[in-house]
């Protein structure tokens, strides 16, 4: 009898616990507190026109009730997108638990003004929390509407630039610009603000490449924080030049002399003399040119150079800039390259003076150029000194015009002791002889910089 009574009590308690458990599960389920997950991409800082957004909303429990995307600007609130989801099945088991869409915001369609715009995504689920309104997720993103491109105009007027030479343009750009300069074809040359002029006045040195057939389009370019871009043409006349052609005979005796210098590069190859020479003259040359080009990122925005640039003393020119070199081996033409500097020969191991004031941004070996020093003269201008036997300066050292920085030699792919001197504008080689010419500097640089004093 007592056992029956205990069994009945146990069953009653178990039933009560079960009912309470079911009730708790039910309440927890319908009053769950997990908010929907909202993902929006991209999240731009600026709107510069119609922008497409990818929206993903998830709710793994009670399912989605609604999604609304709105725009707020000042006292205005505009609906950009909204969607209601039906309740389907027991506990909305058949309802929508994941929603994905793409929508666009066109500033003109919403009549948005320039300036700040707040983008807000609101997502609710079918939880009974918050008076039955459900859990709410908010995603707020602040943007700036900017559809007006920066303004840019040339201040200097006439620009006569030689093929392979350097040009300088003085221009003015609006204060919202974060990057500006000159495009020569596909090549970009950044401009630099002039410290002694009104806000917005810049200088930009640019180079004209050696031409094949068509002259490149030269124009000013600017970009603001929003990514709006402007272009402006300016008068730039490119004068074609005639460059020499030189035939160079490659002998096995010459190759036997230089190959030990390039042993690090030819290591592991069992090719013949010609194949090894071409590997150096083509493949390694390209890598060395890239090394020079990447030095453009080390330039300073301030100008360091002053006056005419110095030339190696008591030196005879052995090869000029832009010279077309035809390489012959066993009587056959095997390669063609363009000489991108000036070769100057004096006595062996002659002292090499800095062409102008600057800072050392490279010292050491650079493949076919041998031991090399590169000086930054500011605003994208640099000078190079190659085939050296000794180097007397260190990285980061400040150099004054006329300081002895090295001695001439025949390291690298050099046939004899000489200096290979180069001038670069934003990492691209230009004709150095212009910078040795006092009259050229006065006509093409100094007079244009004097314009900045007139507009103060």
Coordinates of C-alpha atoms in Angstrom, one line a residue:
X1 CA 0.0 0.0 0.0
X2 CA 2.8 2.3 1.0
X3 CA 4.7 1.5 -2.2
X4 CA 1.6 2.4 -4.3
X5 CA 1.3 5.7 -2.5
X6 CA 5.0 6.5 -3.1
X7 CA 4.8 5.5 -6.8
X8 CA 1.7 7.8 -7.3
X9 CA 3.5 10.7 -5.6
X10 CA 6.6 10.1 -7.8
X11 CA 4.5 10.1 -11.0
X12 CA 2.7 13.3 -9.9
X13 CA 5.9 15.1 -9.2
X14 CA 7.4 13.9 -12.5
X15 CA 4.4 15.2 -14.3
X16 CA 4.6 18.5 -12.6
X17 CA 8.3 18.8 -13.4
X18 CA 7.6 17.8 -17.0
X19 CA 4.8 20.4 -17.4
X20 CA 7.0 23.1 -15.8
X21 CA 9.8 22.1 -18.1
X22 CA 7.5 22.3 -21.2
X23 CA 6.2 25.7 -20.0
X24 CA 9.8 26.9 -19.5
X25 CA 10.9 25.6 -22.9
X26 CA 7.9 27.3 -24.5
X27 CA 8.5 30.6 -22.8
X28 CA 12.2 30.5 -23.5
X29 CA 11.5 29.7 -27.2
X30 CA 8.9 32.4 -27.8
X31 CA 10.7 35.0 -25.7
X32 CA 14.2 34.2 -26.9
X33 CA 16.7 37.1 -26.6
X34 CA 19.1 36.5 -29.5
X35 CA 19.1 39.4 -31.9
X36 CA 19.2 39.0 -35.7
X37 CA 22.7 39.1 -37.3
X38 CA 23.2 41.9 -39.8
X39 CA 26.0 42.1 -42.4
X40 CA 26.3 44.9 -44.9
X41 CA 29.0 45.4 -47.5
X42 CA 30.7 47.6 -48.5
X43 CA 30.9 50.2 -45.8
X44 CA 32.3 53.2 -47.7
X45 CA 33.3 56.4 -46.0
X46 CA 32.2 58.4 -49.1
X47 CA 29.4 58.2 -51.6
X48 CA 30.4 59.7 -55.0
X49 CA 27.4 58.4 -57.0
X50 CA 25.1 55.4 -57.1
X51 CA 26.4 52.7 -54.7
X52 CA 25.4 49.1 -54.6
X53 CA 25.2 47.3 -51.2
X54 CA 25.0 43.6 -50.3
X55 CA 22.8 42.9 -47.3
X56 CA 22.6 39.6 -45.4
X57 CA 20.4 39.1 -42.3
X58 CA 20.2 35.9 -40.3
X59 CA 18.0 34.7 -37.3
X60 CA 18.5 31.0 -36.5
X61 CA 15.8 30.9 -33.8
X62 CA 12.4 32.6 -34.2
X63 CA 13.1 33.8 -37.7
X64 CA 12.9 37.2 -39.4
X65 CA 10.0 39.5 -39.1
X66 CA 11.2 42.6 -41.0
X67 CA 14.2 44.4 -42.5
X68 CA 14.3 48.1 -43.1
X69 CA 17.1 50.2 -44.6
X70 CA 16.8 54.0 -44.2
X71 CA 18.8 57.1 -44.9
X72 CA 19.0 60.0 -42.5
X73 CA 20.2 63.5 -43.5
X74 CA 19.4 66.3 -41.1
X75 CA 15.8 66.1 -40.1
X76 CA 14.9 63.9 -43.2
X77 CA 14.6 60.1 -43.0
X78 CA 14.1 58.2 -46.2
X79 CA 13.3 54.5 -46.7
X80 CA 15.8 52.9 -49.1
X81 CA 14.6 49.3 -48.7
X82 CA 12.0 47.4 -46.6
X83 CA 10.8 43.8 -46.4
X84 CA 8.2 42.0 -44.2
X85 CA 8.4 38.3 -43.7
X86 CA 5.3 36.1 -43.0
X87 CA 5.0 33.8 -40.0
X88 CA 4.8 30.2 -41.3
X89 CA 4.5 26.9 -39.5
X90 CA 4.7 26.0 -35.8
X91 CA 6.9 28.5 -34.0
X92 CA 7.7 30.0 -37.5
X93 CA 9.8 26.9 -38.3
X94 CA 8.9 27.3 -42.0
X95 CA 9.6 31.1 -41.9
X96 CA 12.6 33.0 -43.3
X97 CA 15.7 32.6 -41.2
X98 CA 18.2 33.9 -43.7
X99 CA 17.7 36.8 -46.1
X100 CA 20.1 38.1 -48.7
X101 CA 19.6 41.0 -51.1
X102 CA 21.4 43.6 -53.1
X103 CA 20.1 47.2 -53.2
X104 CA 21.4 50.5 -54.5
X105 CA 21.5 54.0 -53.2
X106 CA 21.3 56.7 -55.9
X107 CA 21.9 60.2 -54.2
X108 CA 20.0 62.0 -57.0
X109 CA 17.0 59.8 -56.6
X110 CA 16.8 60.5 -52.9
X111 CA 17.6 64.1 -53.5
X112 CA 20.5 64.0 -51.0
X113 CA 22.6 67.0 -50.4
X114 CA 26.4 67.1 -50.2
X115 CA 27.6 66.2 -46.8
X116 CA 27.0 63.6 -44.1
X117 CA 24.5 60.8 -44.7
X118 CA 23.6 58.1 -42.1
X119 CA 22.7 54.7 -43.3
X120 CA 20.7 52.5 -40.9
X121 CA 19.6 48.9 -41.1
X122 CA 16.9 47.7 -38.7
X123 CA 16.1 44.0 -38.4
X124 CA 13.4 42.4 -36.1
X125 CA 12.6 38.8 -35.4
X126 CA 9.5 36.9 -34.2
X127 CA 10.4 36.8 -30.6
X128 CA 7.7 37.9 -28.2
X129 CA 10.1 40.1 -26.3
X130 CA 9.6 43.9 -26.1
X131 CA 5.9 43.8 -26.0
X132 CA 5.7 41.4 -29.0
X133 CA 7.8 43.6 -31.3
X134 CA 10.7 41.1 -31.1
X135 CA 14.5 41.5 -30.8
X136 CA 15.8 44.5 -32.7
X137 CA 19.3 44.7 -34.4
X138 CA 20.6 48.1 -35.6
X139 CA 23.5 48.7 -37.9
X140 CA 24.5 52.4 -38.3
X141 CA 27.0 53.6 -40.8
X142 CA 28.0 57.2 -41.4
X143 CA 29.0 58.4 -44.9
X144 CA 29.8 61.6 -46.6
X145 CA 28.2 62.4 -49.9
X146 CA 30.7 63.9 -52.2
X147 CA 30.1 63.9 -55.9
X148 CA 32.0 67.1 -56.8
X149 CA 35.5 66.4 -58.3
X150 CA 38.4 68.5 -57.3
X151 CA 39.4 71.4 -59.5
X152 CA 42.8 71.6 -61.1
X153 CA 44.4 74.1 -63.5
X154 CA 47.8 74.9 -64.9
X155 CA 49.5 78.1 -63.8
X156 CA 52.6 77.8 -66.0
X157 CA 51.6 78.3 -69.7
X158 CA 54.0 77.0 -72.3
X159 CA 55.8 73.7 -71.9
X160 CA 58.3 72.6 -74.5
X161 CA 59.7 69.2 -73.5
X162 CA 62.3 67.1 -75.4
X163 CA 61.7 63.5 -76.1
X164 CA 63.5 61.7 -73.3
X165 CA 63.7 65.0 -71.3
X166 CA 62.2 66.6 -68.2
X167 CA 59.2 69.0 -68.0
X168 CA 57.9 71.1 -65.1
X169 CA 54.4 72.3 -64.6
X170 CA 53.2 74.6 -61.9
X171 CA 49.5 74.1 -61.2
X172 CA 46.8 74.9 -58.6
X173 CA 44.4 72.3 -57.1
X174 CA 41.5 72.6 -54.7
X175 CA 42.0 71.9 -51.1
X176 CA 39.8 68.7 -51.2
X177 CA 42.4 67.0 -53.4
X178 CA 44.6 64.3 -51.7
X179 CA 46.6 63.3 -54.7
X180 CA 47.5 65.1 -57.9
X181 CA 50.1 65.3 -60.6
X182 CA 50.7 64.7 -64.2
X183 CA 50.0 61.6 -66.4
X184 CA 52.3 61.0 -69.4
X185 CA 50.5 58.2 -71.1
X186 CA 50.1 55.6 -68.5
X187 CA 52.9 56.9 -66.3
X188 CA 52.0 59.0 -63.3
X189 CA 54.2 61.7 -61.8
X190 CA 53.0 63.1 -58.5
X191 CA 53.0 66.8 -57.7
X192 CA 54.3 68.4 -54.6
X193 CA 52.9 71.4 -52.7
X194 CA 55.1 74.5 -52.9
X195 CA 55.9 75.6 -49.3
X196 CA 56.3 79.3 -50.1
X197 CA 53.1 79.7 -52.1
X198 CA 49.4 80.0 -51.4
X199 CA 47.5 76.9 -50.6
X200 CA 46.8 74.6 -53.5
X201 CA 49.9 75.6 -55.6
X202 CA 52.0 72.6 -56.6
X203 CA 55.0 71.8 -58.8
X204 CA 55.3 68.6 -60.8
X205 CA 58.4 67.3 -62.6
X206 CA 57.6 64.8 -65.3
X207 CA 59.5 62.9 -68.0
X208 CA 58.8 62.3 -71.6
X209 CA 59.7 58.7 -72.6
X210 CA 61.7 57.8 -75.7
X211 CA 59.0 57.6 -78.4
X212 CA 58.2 54.6 -80.5
X213 CA 55.5 56.1 -82.8
X214 CA 52.7 58.0 -81.1
X215 CA 53.3 60.9 -78.7
X216 CA 51.8 60.3 -75.3
X217 CA 48.8 62.3 -73.9
X218 CA 50.1 64.6 -71.2
X219 CA 47.5 66.0 -68.7
X220 CA 47.0 67.1 -65.1
X221 CA 45.1 64.8 -62.8
X222 CA 43.7 65.1 -59.3
X223 CA 41.7 62.9 -56.9
X224 CA 39.8 63.7 -53.6
X225 CA 39.1 61.5 -50.6
X226 CA 35.8 60.3 -52.1
X227 CA 37.6 59.0 -55.2
X228 CA 36.3 61.8 -57.5
X229 CA 38.8 62.5 -60.2
X230 CA 39.6 65.4 -62.5
X231 CA 41.6 65.9 -65.6
X232 CA 42.9 69.0 -67.2
X233 CA 44.9 69.5 -70.4
X234 CA 47.7 72.0 -70.5
X235 CA 49.9 73.1 -73.4
X236 CA 52.8 70.7 -73.7
X237 CA 54.7 70.4 -76.9
X238 CA 56.9 67.4 -77.3
X239 CA 60.0 67.9 -79.5
X240 CA 61.3 64.7 -81.1
X241 CA 65.1 64.1 -80.9
X242 CA 67.6 62.0 -82.8
X243 CA 69.6 59.5 -80.7
X244 CA 72.7 57.6 -81.8
X245 CA 73.0 54.0 -82.6
X246 CA 76.0 52.0 -81.5
X247 CA 77.1 48.5 -82.4
X248 CA 78.7 46.5 -79.6
X249 CA 80.7 43.4 -80.3
X250 CA 80.6 40.9 -77.4
X251 CA 83.6 38.6 -77.2
X252 CA 84.2 35.5 -75.2
X253 CA 87.2 37.3 -73.6
X254 CA 84.9 40.0 -72.3
X255 CA 82.4 37.5 -71.1
X256 CA 85.1 35.5 -69.3
X257 CA 86.1 38.7 -67.5
X258 CA 82.6 39.8 -66.4
X259 CA 81.0 36.4 -65.6
X260 CA 82.7 36.0 -62.2
X261 CA 81.1 39.2 -61.1
X262 CA 77.7 37.7 -61.9
X263 CA 78.4 34.3 -60.5
X264 CA 75.7 34.8 -57.9
X265 CA 73.1 35.3 -60.6
X266 CA 74.3 32.6 -63.0
X267 CA 74.7 30.0 -60.2
X268 CA 73.3 26.6 -61.1
X269 CA 73.1 27.3 -64.8
X270 CA 75.0 25.3 -67.4
X271 CA 74.1 27.5 -70.4
X272 CA 76.7 28.7 -72.9
X273 CA 78.3 32.1 -73.0
X274 CA 75.6 33.7 -75.2
X275 CA 72.7 32.4 -73.2
X276 CA 74.3 33.6 -69.9
X277 CA 75.0 37.0 -71.5
X278 CA 71.4 37.4 -72.6
X279 CA 70.2 36.3 -69.1
X280 CA 72.3 39.2 -67.7
X281 CA 71.6 41.8 -70.4
X282 CA 67.8 41.2 -70.5
X283 CA 66.5 39.5 -67.4
X284 CA 68.8 41.0 -64.9
X285 CA 68.7 44.4 -66.5
X286 CA 64.9 44.5 -66.1
X287 CA 65.2 43.7 -62.4
X288 CA 67.8 46.4 -61.9
X289 CA 65.6 48.9 -63.7
X290 CA 62.8 48.0 -61.3
X291 CA 65.1 48.5 -58.3
X292 CA 65.8 52.1 -59.6
X293 CA 62.0 52.7 -60.2
X294 CA 61.0 51.6 -56.7
X295 CA 63.4 54.2 -55.2
X296 CA 60.8 56.9 -56.2
X297 CA 58.9 56.1 -53.0
X298 CA 61.9 57.4 -50.9
X299 CA 61.8 60.9 -52.3
X300 CA 61.0 63.9 -50.1
X301 CA 58.4 66.5 -50.8
X302 CA 60.9 69.3 -50.3
X303 CA 63.4 70.4 -53.0
X304 CA 67.1 70.0 -52.1
X305 CA 69.0 70.9 -55.3
X306 CA 70.2 74.3 -56.2
X307 CA 71.5 75.6 -59.5
X308 CA 73.2 73.8 -62.4
X309 CA 74.1 70.1 -61.7
X310 CA 77.8 69.1 -61.8
X311 CA 79.4 66.8 -64.3
X312 CA 82.3 64.4 -63.8
X313 CA 85.5 66.6 -64.0
X314 CA 87.8 66.3 -67.0
X315 CA 85.7 63.5 -68.4
X316 CA 85.0 62.6 -72.1
X317 CA 81.5 61.4 -73.1
X318 CA 81.7 57.7 -74.1
X319 CA 78.0 57.0 -74.6
X320 CA 74.9 59.2 -74.6
X321 CA 71.4 59.0 -73.2
X322 CA 68.9 57.2 -75.5
X323 CA 71.6 55.5 -77.5
X324 CA 70.2 52.4 -79.3
X325 CA 72.7 49.6 -78.6
X326 CA 72.9 46.7 -81.0
X327 CA 74.8 43.7 -79.5
X328 CA 76.7 41.3 -81.8
X329 CA 78.2 37.9 -81.0
X330 CA 80.1 35.9 -83.6
X331 CA 79.0 38.5 -86.2
X332 CA 75.3 38.1 -85.5
X333 CA 73.0 40.6 -83.8
X334 CA 71.8 38.9 -80.6
X335 CA 70.2 41.8 -78.6
X336 CA 69.0 45.4 -78.5
X337 CA 68.8 47.7 -75.5
X338 CA 68.5 51.4 -74.9
X339 CA 71.2 53.3 -72.9
X340 CA 69.4 55.2 -70.1
X341 CA 72.3 57.4 -68.9
X342 CA 75.5 59.1 -69.9
X343 CA 78.9 57.3 -69.8
X344 CA 81.8 59.6 -68.8
X345 CA 85.4 58.4 -68.8
X346 CA 88.4 60.1 -67.1
X347 CA 91.4 58.7 -65.4
X348 CA 90.9 55.3 -63.6
X349 CA 89.5 55.6 -60.1
X350 CA 88.6 59.3 -60.6
X351 CA 86.7 61.0 -57.7
X352 CA 83.0 61.2 -58.3
X353 CA 81.3 64.4 -57.0
X354 CA 77.6 64.7 -56.1
X355 CA 75.8 66.4 -58.9
X356 CA 73.7 68.4 -56.4
X357 CA 72.5 68.6 -52.9
X358 CA 70.6 65.5 -51.7
X359 CA 70.3 62.4 -49.5
X360 CA 71.7 59.0 -50.1
X361 CA 68.8 56.6 -50.8
X362 CA 70.8 53.6 -52.2
X363 CA 74.3 52.2 -52.0
X364 CA 75.6 48.9 -53.1
X365 CA 75.5 46.5 -56.0
X366 CA 72.7 46.8 -58.6
X367 CA 73.3 44.0 -61.1
X368 CA 74.6 45.2 -64.5
X369 CA 75.2 48.7 -63.0
X370 CA 77.7 47.4 -60.5
X371 CA 78.4 49.4 -57.4
X372 CA 75.9 52.2 -57.4
X373 CA 74.9 55.3 -55.4
X374 CA 71.6 57.1 -55.7
X375 CA 70.9 60.5 -54.3
X376 CA 67.4 61.9 -53.8
X377 CA 67.1 65.6 -54.6
X378 CA 63.5 66.0 -53.6
X379 CA 60.1 66.2 -55.4
X380 CA 60.8 63.0 -57.4
X381 CA 64.2 64.0 -58.8
X382 CA 67.2 61.6 -58.2
X383 CA 70.7 61.1 -59.6
X384 CA 72.5 57.8 -60.1
X385 CA 76.2 56.9 -60.2
X386 CA 77.1 53.4 -61.4
X387 CA 80.1 51.1 -62.2
X388 CA 81.9 52.5 -59.2
X389 CA 85.0 51.0 -57.7
X390 CA 84.5 52.4 -54.2
X391 CA 81.7 54.1 -52.3
X392 CA 82.3 56.7 -49.7
X393 CA 78.8 57.4 -48.4
X394 CA 76.2 55.7 -46.3
X395 CA 72.4 55.3 -46.5
X396 CA 70.5 58.4 -45.2
X397 CA 73.6 60.6 -45.4
X398 CA 73.0 64.2 -46.4
X399 CA 75.2 65.3 -49.3
X400 CA 76.2 68.7 -50.6
X401 CA 76.8 69.5 -54.2
X402 CA 80.5 68.7 -55.0
X403 CA 81.0 66.3 -52.1
X404 CA 83.1 63.3 -53.2
X405 CA 80.8 60.3 -52.9
X406 CA 82.7 57.5 -54.8
X407 CA 85.4 56.7 -57.3
X408 CA 84.9 55.5 -60.9
X409 CA 85.4 51.8 -61.8
X410 CA 84.3 49.0 -64.0
X411 CA 82.0 46.9 -61.8
X412 CA 78.9 45.4 -63.3
X413 CA 78.5 45.1 -67.1
X414 CA 81.2 47.7 -67.9
X415 CA 83.8 47.4 -70.6
X416 CA 86.2 49.7 -68.9
X417 CA 86.6 52.3 -66.1
X418 CA 84.0 55.0 -66.4
X419 CA 81.0 56.6 -64.6
X420 CA 77.5 55.8 -65.8
X421 CA 75.5 58.9 -64.7
X422 CA 71.7 59.0 -64.7
X423 CA 68.9 61.3 -63.7
X424 CA 65.5 60.0 -62.7
X425 CA 62.1 61.6 -62.4
X426 CA 59.8 59.6 -60.2
X427 CA 61.9 56.5 -60.9
X428 CA 62.1 56.9 -64.7
X429 CA 65.3 57.9 -66.4
X430 CA 65.5 61.2 -68.3
X431 CA 68.3 62.9 -70.3
X432 CA 70.9 64.1 -67.8
X433 CA 72.5 66.7 -70.1
X434 CA 69.5 69.1 -69.6
X435 CA 70.5 69.4 -65.9
X436 CA 74.0 70.3 -66.8
X437 CA 72.7 73.2 -68.9
X438 CA 72.4 76.5 -66.9
X439 CA 70.2 78.1 -69.6
X440 CA 67.9 75.0 -69.8
X441 CA 67.3 75.2 -66.0
X442 CA 66.6 78.9 -66.2
X443 CA 64.1 78.6 -69.1
X444 CA 62.4 75.4 -68.0
X445 CA 62.5 75.4 -64.2
X446 CA 63.5 78.7 -62.6
X447 CA 61.2 80.9 -64.6
X448 CA 58.2 78.7 -63.8
X449 CA 59.0 78.6 -60.1
X450 CA 59.1 82.4 -60.1
X451 CA 55.4 82.3 -61.0
X452 CA 54.7 81.2 -57.5
X453 CA 56.1 84.5 -56.2
X454 CA 53.8 86.4 -58.5
X455 CA 50.6 84.7 -57.2
X456 CA 51.3 85.2 -53.5

